[in-house]
PDB file of C-alpha atoms in Angstrom:
ATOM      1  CA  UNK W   1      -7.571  19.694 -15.086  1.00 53.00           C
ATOM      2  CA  UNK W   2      -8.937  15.910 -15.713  1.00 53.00           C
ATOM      3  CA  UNK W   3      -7.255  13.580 -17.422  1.00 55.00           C
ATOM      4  CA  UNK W   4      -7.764   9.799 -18.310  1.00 53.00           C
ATOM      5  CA  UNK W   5      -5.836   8.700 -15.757  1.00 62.00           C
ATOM      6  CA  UNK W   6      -7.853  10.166 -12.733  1.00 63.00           C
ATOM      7  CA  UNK W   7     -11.168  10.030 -14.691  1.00 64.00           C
ATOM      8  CA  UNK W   8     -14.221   8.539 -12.187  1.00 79.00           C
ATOM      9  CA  UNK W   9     -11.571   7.066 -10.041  1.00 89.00           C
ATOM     10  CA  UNK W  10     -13.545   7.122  -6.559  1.00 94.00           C
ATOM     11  CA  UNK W  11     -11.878   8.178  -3.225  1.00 97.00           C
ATOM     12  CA  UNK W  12     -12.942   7.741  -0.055  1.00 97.00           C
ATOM     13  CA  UNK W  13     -12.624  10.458   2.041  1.00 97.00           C
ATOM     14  CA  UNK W  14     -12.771   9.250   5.797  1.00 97.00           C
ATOM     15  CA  UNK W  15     -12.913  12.675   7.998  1.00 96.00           C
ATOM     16  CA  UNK W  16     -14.764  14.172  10.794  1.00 94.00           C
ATOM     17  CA  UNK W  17     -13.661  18.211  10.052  1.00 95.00           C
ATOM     18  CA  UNK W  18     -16.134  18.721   7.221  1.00 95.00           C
ATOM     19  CA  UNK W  19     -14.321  21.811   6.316  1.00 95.00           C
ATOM     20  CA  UNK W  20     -11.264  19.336   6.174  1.00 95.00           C
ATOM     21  CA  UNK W  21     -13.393  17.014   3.891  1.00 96.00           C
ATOM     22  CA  UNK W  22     -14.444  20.040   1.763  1.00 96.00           C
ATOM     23  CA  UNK W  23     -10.958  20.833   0.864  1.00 96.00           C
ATOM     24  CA  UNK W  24      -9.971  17.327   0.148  1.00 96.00           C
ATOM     25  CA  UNK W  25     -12.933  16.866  -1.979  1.00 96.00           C
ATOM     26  CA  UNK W  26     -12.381  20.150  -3.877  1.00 96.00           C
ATOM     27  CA  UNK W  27      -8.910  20.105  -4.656  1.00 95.00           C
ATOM     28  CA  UNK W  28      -9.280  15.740  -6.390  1.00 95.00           C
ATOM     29  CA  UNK W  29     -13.008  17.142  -7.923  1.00 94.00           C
ATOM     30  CA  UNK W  30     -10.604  19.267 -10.041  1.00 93.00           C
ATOM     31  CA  UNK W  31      -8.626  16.578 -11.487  1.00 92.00           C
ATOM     32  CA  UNK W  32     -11.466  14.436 -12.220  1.00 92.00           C
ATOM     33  CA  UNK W  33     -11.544  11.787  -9.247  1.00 95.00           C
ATOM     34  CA  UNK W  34     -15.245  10.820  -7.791  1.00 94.00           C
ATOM     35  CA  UNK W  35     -15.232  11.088  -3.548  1.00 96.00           C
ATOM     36  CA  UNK W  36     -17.213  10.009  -1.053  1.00 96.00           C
ATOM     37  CA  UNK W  37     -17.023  11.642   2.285  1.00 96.00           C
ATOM     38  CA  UNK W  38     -17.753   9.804   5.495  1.00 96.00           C
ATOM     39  CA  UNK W  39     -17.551  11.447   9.043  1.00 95.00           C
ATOM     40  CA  UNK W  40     -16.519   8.294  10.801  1.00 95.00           C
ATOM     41  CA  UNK W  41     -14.823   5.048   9.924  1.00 94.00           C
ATOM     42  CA  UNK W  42     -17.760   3.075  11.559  1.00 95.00           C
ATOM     43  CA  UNK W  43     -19.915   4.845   8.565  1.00 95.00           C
ATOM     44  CA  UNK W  44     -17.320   4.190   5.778  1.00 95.00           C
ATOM     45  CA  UNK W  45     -16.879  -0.014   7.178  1.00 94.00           C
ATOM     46  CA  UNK W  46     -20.688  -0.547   6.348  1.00 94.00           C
ATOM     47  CA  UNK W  47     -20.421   1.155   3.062  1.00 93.00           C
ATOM     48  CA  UNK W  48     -16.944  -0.320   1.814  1.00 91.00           C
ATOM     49  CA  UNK W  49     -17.573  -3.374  -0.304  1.00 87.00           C
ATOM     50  CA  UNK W  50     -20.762  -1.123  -2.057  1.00 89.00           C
ATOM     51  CA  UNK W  51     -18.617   1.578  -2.717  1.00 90.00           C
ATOM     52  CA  UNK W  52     -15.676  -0.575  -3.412  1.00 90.00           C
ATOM     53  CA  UNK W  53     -12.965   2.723  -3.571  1.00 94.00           C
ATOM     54  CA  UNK W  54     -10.013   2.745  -5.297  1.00 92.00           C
ATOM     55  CA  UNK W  55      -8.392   4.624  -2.430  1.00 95.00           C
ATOM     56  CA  UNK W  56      -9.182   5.682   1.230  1.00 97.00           C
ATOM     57  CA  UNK W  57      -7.967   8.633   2.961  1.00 97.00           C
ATOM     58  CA  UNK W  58      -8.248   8.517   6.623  1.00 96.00           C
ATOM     59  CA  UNK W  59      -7.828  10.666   9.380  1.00 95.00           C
ATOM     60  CA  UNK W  60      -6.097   9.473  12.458  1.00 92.00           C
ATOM     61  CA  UNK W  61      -8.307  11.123  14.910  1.00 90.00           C
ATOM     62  CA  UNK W  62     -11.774  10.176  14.251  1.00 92.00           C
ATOM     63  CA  UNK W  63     -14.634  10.241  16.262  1.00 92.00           C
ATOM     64  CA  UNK W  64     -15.192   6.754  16.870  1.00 93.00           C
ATOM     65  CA  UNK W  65     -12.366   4.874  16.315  1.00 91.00           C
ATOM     66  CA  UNK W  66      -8.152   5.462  15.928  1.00 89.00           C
ATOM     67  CA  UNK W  67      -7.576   6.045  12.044  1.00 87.00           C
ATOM     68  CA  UNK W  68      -5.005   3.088  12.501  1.00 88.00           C
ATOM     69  CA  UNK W  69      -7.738   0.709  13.998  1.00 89.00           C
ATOM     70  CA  UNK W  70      -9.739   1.633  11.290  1.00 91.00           C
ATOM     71  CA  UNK W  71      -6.886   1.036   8.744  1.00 89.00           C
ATOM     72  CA  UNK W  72      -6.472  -2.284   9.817  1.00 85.00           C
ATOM     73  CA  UNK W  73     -10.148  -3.155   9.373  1.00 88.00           C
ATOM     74  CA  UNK W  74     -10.584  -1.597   6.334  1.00 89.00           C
ATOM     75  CA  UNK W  75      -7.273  -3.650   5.058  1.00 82.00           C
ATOM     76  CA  UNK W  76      -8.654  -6.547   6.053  1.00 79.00           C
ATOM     77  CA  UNK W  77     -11.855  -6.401   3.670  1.00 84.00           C
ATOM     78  CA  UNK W  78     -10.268  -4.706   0.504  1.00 85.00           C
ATOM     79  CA  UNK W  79      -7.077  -4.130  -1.214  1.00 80.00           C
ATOM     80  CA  UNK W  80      -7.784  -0.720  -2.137  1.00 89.00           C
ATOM     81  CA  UNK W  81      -4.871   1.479  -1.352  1.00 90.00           C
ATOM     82  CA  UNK W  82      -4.531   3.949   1.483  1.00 93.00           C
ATOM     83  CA  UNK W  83      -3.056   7.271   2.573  1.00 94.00           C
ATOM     84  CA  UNK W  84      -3.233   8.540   6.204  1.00 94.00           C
ATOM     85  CA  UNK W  85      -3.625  12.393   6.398  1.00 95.00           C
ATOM     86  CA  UNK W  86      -3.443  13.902   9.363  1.00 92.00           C
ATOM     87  CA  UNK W  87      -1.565  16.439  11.902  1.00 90.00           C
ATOM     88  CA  UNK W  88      -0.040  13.948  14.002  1.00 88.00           C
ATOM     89  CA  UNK W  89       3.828  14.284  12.832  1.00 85.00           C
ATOM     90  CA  UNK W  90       4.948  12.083  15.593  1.00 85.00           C
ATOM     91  CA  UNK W  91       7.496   9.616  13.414  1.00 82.00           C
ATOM     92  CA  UNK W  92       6.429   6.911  16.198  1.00 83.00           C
ATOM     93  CA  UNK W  93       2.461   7.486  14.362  1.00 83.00           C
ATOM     94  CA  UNK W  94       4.015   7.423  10.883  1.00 84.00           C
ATOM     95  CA  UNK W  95       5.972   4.572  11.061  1.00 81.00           C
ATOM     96  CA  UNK W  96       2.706   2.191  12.742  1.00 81.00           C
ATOM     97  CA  UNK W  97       0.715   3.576   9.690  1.00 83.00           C
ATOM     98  CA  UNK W  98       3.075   2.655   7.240  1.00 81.00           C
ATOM     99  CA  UNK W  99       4.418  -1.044   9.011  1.00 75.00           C
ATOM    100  CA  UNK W 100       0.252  -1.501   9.148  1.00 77.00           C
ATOM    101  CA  UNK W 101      -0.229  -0.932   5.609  1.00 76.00           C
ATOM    102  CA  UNK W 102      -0.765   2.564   4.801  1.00 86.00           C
ATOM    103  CA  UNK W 103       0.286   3.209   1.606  1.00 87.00           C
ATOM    104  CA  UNK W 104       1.635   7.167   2.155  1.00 89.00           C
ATOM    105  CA  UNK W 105       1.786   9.157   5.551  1.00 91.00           C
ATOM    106  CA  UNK W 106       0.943  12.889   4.644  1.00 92.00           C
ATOM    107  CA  UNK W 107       0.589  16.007   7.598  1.00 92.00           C
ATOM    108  CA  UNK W 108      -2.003  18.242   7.782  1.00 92.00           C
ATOM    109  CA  UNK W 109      -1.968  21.418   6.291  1.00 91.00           C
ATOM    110  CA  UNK W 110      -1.089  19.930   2.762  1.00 92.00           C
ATOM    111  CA  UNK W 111      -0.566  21.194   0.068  1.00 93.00           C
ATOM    112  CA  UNK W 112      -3.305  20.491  -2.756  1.00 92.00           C
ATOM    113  CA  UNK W 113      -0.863  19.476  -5.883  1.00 92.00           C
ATOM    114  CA  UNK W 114       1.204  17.604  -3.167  1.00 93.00           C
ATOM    115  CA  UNK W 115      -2.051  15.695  -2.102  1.00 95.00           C
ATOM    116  CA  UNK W 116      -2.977  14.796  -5.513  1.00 94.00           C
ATOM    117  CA  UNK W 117       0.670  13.731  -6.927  1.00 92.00           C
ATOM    118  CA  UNK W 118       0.488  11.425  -3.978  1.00 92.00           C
ATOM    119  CA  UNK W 119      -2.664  10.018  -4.456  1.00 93.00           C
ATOM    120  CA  UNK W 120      -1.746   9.391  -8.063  1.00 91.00           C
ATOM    121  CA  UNK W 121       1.495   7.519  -7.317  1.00 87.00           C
ATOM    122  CA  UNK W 122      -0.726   5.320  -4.777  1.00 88.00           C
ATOM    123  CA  UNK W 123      -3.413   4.642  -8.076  1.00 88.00           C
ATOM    124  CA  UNK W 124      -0.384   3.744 -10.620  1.00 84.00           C
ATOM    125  CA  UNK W 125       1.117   1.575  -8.247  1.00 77.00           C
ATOM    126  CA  UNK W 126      -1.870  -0.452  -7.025  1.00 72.00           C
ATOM    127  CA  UNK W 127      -2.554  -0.154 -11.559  1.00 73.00           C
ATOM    128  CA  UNK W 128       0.725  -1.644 -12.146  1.00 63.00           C
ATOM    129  CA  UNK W 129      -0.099  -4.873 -10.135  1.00 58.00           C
ATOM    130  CA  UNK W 130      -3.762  -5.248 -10.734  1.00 57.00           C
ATOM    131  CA  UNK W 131      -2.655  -4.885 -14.912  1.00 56.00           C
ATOM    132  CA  UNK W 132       0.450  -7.615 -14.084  1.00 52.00           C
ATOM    133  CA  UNK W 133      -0.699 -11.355 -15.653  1.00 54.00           C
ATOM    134  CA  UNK W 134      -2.850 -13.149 -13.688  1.00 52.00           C
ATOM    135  CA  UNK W 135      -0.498 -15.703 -12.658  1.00 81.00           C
ATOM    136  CA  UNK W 136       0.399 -16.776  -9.595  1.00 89.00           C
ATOM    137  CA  UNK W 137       4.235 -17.472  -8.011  1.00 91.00           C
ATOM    138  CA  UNK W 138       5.236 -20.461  -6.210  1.00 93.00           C
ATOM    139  CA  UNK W 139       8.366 -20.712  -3.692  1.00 93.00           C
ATOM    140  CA  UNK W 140       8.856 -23.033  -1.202  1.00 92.00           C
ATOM    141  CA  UNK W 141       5.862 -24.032  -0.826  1.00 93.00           C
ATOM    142  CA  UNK W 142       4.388 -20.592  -0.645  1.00 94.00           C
ATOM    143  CA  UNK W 143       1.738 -18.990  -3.196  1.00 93.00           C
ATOM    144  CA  UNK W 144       1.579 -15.665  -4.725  1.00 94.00           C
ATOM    145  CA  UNK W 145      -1.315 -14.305  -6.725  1.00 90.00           C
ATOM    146  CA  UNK W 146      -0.483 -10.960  -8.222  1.00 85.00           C
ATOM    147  CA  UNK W 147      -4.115 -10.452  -9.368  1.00 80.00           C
ATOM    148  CA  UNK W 148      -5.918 -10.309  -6.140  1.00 82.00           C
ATOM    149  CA  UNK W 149      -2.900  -9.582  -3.859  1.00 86.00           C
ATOM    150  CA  UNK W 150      -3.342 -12.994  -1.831  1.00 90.00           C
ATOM    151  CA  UNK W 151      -0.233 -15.065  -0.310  1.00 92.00           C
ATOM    152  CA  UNK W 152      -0.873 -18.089   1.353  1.00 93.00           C
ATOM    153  CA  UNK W 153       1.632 -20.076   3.462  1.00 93.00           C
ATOM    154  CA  UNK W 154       3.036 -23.932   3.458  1.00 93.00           C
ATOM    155  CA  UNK W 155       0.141 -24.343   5.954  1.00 91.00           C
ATOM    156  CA  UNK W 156      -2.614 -22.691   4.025  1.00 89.00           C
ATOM    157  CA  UNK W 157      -2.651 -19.509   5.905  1.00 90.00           C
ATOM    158  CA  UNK W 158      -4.314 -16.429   3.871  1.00 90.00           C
ATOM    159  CA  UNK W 159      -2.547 -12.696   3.700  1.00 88.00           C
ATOM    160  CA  UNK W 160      -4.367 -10.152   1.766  1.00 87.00           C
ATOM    161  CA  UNK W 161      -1.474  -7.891   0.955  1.00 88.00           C
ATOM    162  CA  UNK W 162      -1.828  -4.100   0.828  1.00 84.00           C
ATOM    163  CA  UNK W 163      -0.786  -2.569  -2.488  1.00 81.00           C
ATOM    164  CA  UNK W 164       2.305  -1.259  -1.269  1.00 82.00           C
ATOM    165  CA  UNK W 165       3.158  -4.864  -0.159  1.00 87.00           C
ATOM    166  CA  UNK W 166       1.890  -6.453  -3.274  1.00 88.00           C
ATOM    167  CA  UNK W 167       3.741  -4.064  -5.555  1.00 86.00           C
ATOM    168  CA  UNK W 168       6.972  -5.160  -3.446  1.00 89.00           C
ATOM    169  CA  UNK W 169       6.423  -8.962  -3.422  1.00 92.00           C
ATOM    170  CA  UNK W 170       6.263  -8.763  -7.347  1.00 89.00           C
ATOM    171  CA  UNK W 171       9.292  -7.265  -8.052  1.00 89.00           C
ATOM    172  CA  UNK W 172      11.000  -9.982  -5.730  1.00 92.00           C
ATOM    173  CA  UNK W 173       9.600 -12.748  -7.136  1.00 91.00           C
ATOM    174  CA  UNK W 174      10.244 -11.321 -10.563  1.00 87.00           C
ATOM    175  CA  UNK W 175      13.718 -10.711  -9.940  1.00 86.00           C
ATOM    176  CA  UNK W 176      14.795 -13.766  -7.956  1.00 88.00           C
ATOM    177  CA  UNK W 177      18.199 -14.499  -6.086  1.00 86.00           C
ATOM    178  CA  UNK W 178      19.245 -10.957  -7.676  1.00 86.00           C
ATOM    179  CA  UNK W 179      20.628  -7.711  -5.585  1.00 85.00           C
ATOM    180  CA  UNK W 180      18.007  -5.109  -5.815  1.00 87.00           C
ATOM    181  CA  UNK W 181      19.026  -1.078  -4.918  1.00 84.00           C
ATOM    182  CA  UNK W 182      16.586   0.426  -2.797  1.00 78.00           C
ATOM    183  CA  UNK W 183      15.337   2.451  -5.834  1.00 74.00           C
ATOM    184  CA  UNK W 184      14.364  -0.427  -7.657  1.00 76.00           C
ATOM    185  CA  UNK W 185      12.353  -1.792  -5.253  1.00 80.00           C
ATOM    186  CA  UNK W 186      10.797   2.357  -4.322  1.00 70.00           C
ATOM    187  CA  UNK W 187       9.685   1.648  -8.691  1.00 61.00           C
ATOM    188  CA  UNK W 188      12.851   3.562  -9.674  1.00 47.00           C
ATOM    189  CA  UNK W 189      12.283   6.388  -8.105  1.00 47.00           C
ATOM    190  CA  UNK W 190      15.112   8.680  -6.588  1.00 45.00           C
ATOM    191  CA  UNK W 191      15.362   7.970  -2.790  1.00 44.00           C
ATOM    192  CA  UNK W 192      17.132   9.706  -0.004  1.00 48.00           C
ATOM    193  CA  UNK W 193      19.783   8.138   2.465  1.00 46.00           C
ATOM    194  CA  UNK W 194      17.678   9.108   5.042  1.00 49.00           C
ATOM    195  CA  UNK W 195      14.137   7.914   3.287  1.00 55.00           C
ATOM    196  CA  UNK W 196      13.117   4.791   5.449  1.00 69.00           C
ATOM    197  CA  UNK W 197       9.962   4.132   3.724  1.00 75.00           C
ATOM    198  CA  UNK W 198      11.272   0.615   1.763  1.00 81.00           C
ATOM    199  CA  UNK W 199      13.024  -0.739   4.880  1.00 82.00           C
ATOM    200  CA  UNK W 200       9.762  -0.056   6.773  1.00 85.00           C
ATOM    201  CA  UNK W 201       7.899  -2.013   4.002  1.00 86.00           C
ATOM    202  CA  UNK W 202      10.577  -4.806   4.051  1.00 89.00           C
ATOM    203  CA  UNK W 203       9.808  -5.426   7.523  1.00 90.00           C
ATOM    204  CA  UNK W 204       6.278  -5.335   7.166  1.00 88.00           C
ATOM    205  CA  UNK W 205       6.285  -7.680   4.253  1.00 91.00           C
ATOM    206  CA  UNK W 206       8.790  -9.995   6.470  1.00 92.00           C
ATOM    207  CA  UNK W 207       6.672 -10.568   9.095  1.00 90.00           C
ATOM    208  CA  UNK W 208       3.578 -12.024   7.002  1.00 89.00           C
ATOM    209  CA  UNK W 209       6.200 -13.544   5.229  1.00 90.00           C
ATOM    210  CA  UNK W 210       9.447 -14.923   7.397  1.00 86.00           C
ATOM    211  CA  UNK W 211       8.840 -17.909   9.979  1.00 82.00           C
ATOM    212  CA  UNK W 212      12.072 -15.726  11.944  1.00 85.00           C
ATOM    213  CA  UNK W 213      11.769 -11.748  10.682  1.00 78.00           C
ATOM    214  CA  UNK W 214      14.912 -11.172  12.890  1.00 85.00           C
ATOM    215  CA  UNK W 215      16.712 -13.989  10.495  1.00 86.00           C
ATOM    216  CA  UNK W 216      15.076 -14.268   7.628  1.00 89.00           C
ATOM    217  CA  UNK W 217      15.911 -16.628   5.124  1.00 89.00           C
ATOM    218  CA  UNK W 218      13.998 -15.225   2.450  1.00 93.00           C
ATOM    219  CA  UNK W 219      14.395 -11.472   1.994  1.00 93.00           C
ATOM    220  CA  UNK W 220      18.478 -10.588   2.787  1.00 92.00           C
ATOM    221  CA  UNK W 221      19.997  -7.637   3.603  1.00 90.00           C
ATOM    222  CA  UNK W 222      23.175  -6.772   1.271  1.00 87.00           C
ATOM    223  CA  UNK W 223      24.664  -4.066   3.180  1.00 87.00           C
ATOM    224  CA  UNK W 224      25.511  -1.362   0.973  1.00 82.00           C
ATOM    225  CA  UNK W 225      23.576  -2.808  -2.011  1.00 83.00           C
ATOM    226  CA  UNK W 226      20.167  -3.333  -1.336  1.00 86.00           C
ATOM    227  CA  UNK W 227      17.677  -6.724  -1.019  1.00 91.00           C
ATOM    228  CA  UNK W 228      18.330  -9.992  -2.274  1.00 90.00           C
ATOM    229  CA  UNK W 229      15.207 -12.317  -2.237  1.00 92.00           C
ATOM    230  CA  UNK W 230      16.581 -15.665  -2.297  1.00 91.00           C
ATOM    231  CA  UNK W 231      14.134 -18.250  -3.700  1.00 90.00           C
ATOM    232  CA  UNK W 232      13.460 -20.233  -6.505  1.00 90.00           C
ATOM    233  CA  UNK W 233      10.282 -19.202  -8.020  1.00 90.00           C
ATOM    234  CA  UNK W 234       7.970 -21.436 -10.480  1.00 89.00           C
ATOM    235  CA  UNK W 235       5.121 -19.497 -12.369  1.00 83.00           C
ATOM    236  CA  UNK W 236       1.772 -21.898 -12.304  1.00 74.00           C
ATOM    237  CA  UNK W 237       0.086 -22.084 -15.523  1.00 50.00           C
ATOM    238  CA  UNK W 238       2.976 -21.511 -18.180  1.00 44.00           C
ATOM    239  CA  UNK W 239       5.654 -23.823 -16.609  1.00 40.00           C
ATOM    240  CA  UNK W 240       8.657 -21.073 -16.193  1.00 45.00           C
ATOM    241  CA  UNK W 241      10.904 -21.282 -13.775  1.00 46.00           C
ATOM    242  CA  UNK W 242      12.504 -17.962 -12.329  1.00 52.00           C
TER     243      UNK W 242
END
């Protein structure tokens, strides 16, 4: 069941149950994706930037470190996205991964289309941005470049954004001082009253991103409507002004 789309794509599969890891790799080997397994995150840290994966799925309870720990460190050396699988179902775990970067929260046992649908929505959004111009957005004094998912601040302070984040950012400072529905900004899919996921993101992306998160003056809250990011936005290299 390949296709172009999953093709060599190389996961990282960051698990200490090898049967666990055996599954995982199985059930993406059919659709054509590459993995590596790795029993620890201390193992999959020194082998990151060689094997430089597209994605990384990581277990919360490893061996020698918290899956979240490890999330953070692996975040903070590559933009490649990342799902959290695991049988924690506490919504207090879930909502740490996700404010902390992880791209999808997903509960042990899974099911094996499930797994893969997910880890292809990850791939085309982390796609989408890397195959966006290489240009980079300017507001108030802050920089944006959508091709390596950097933001830096007034005072020169560096954010590598996840993919999740980056994917956000760009449809805010492509749609500037205009009210976004939550779909929109969720890449038009459907999404539930009761789906949290985009407000979670929101307040990640506000606290890399808002001097005051609690009043920011950047990303507003239209009750009833959606997000309004409120900013004049100038495009370096082709002199348009959003």
């Amino acid at each position: 069941m390949k296709d172009n789309d999953t093709a060599g794509r190389l996961i990282a599969i960051v698990e200490d149950d090898p049967d666990v890891a055996q599954v995982i790799a199985q059930t993406l080997g059919d659709f054509g994706f590459r993995t590596q397994w790795c029993r620890s995150a201390g193992e999959l840290l020194r082998r990151l930037r060689a094997l430089a994966p597209e994605l990384c799925i990581i277990d919360l309870g490893l061996p020698d470190m918290d899956g979240i720990e490890a999330m953070q460190r692996i975040r903070a050396q590559s933009p490649c996205g990342i799902m959290i699988l695991t049988g924690r179902a506490h919504v207090s775990d879930r909502v740490m991964g996700l404010e902390l970067g992880a791209d999808d929260y997903m509960l042990k046992p899974f099911e094996p289309r499930e797994l893969v649908a997910r880890v292809r929505s990850i791939l085309r959004r982390r796609e989408n941005v890397e195959q966006a111009p290489r240009q980079v957005a300017e507001f108030a004094g802050w920089r944006f470049n959508l091709g390596n998912h950097t933001l830096h601040s007034p005072k020169g302070d560096e954010h590598l954004l996840s993919t999740s984040e980056a994917e956000l950012l760009q449809v805010f400072v492509s749609n500037p001082n205009r009210i976004l529905a939550r779909d929109k900004l969720m890449g038009g899919r459907d999404v539930a009253p009761t789906d949290r996921s985009i407000d979670v993101r929101i307040s990640r992306l506000r606290r890399k991103l808002e001097p005051d998160p609690q009043g920011p003056t950047f990303i507003k809250t239209v009750y009833g409507a959606g997000y309004l990011f409120l900013a004049t936005v100038n495009w370096s290299g082709d002199g348009e002004t959003a």
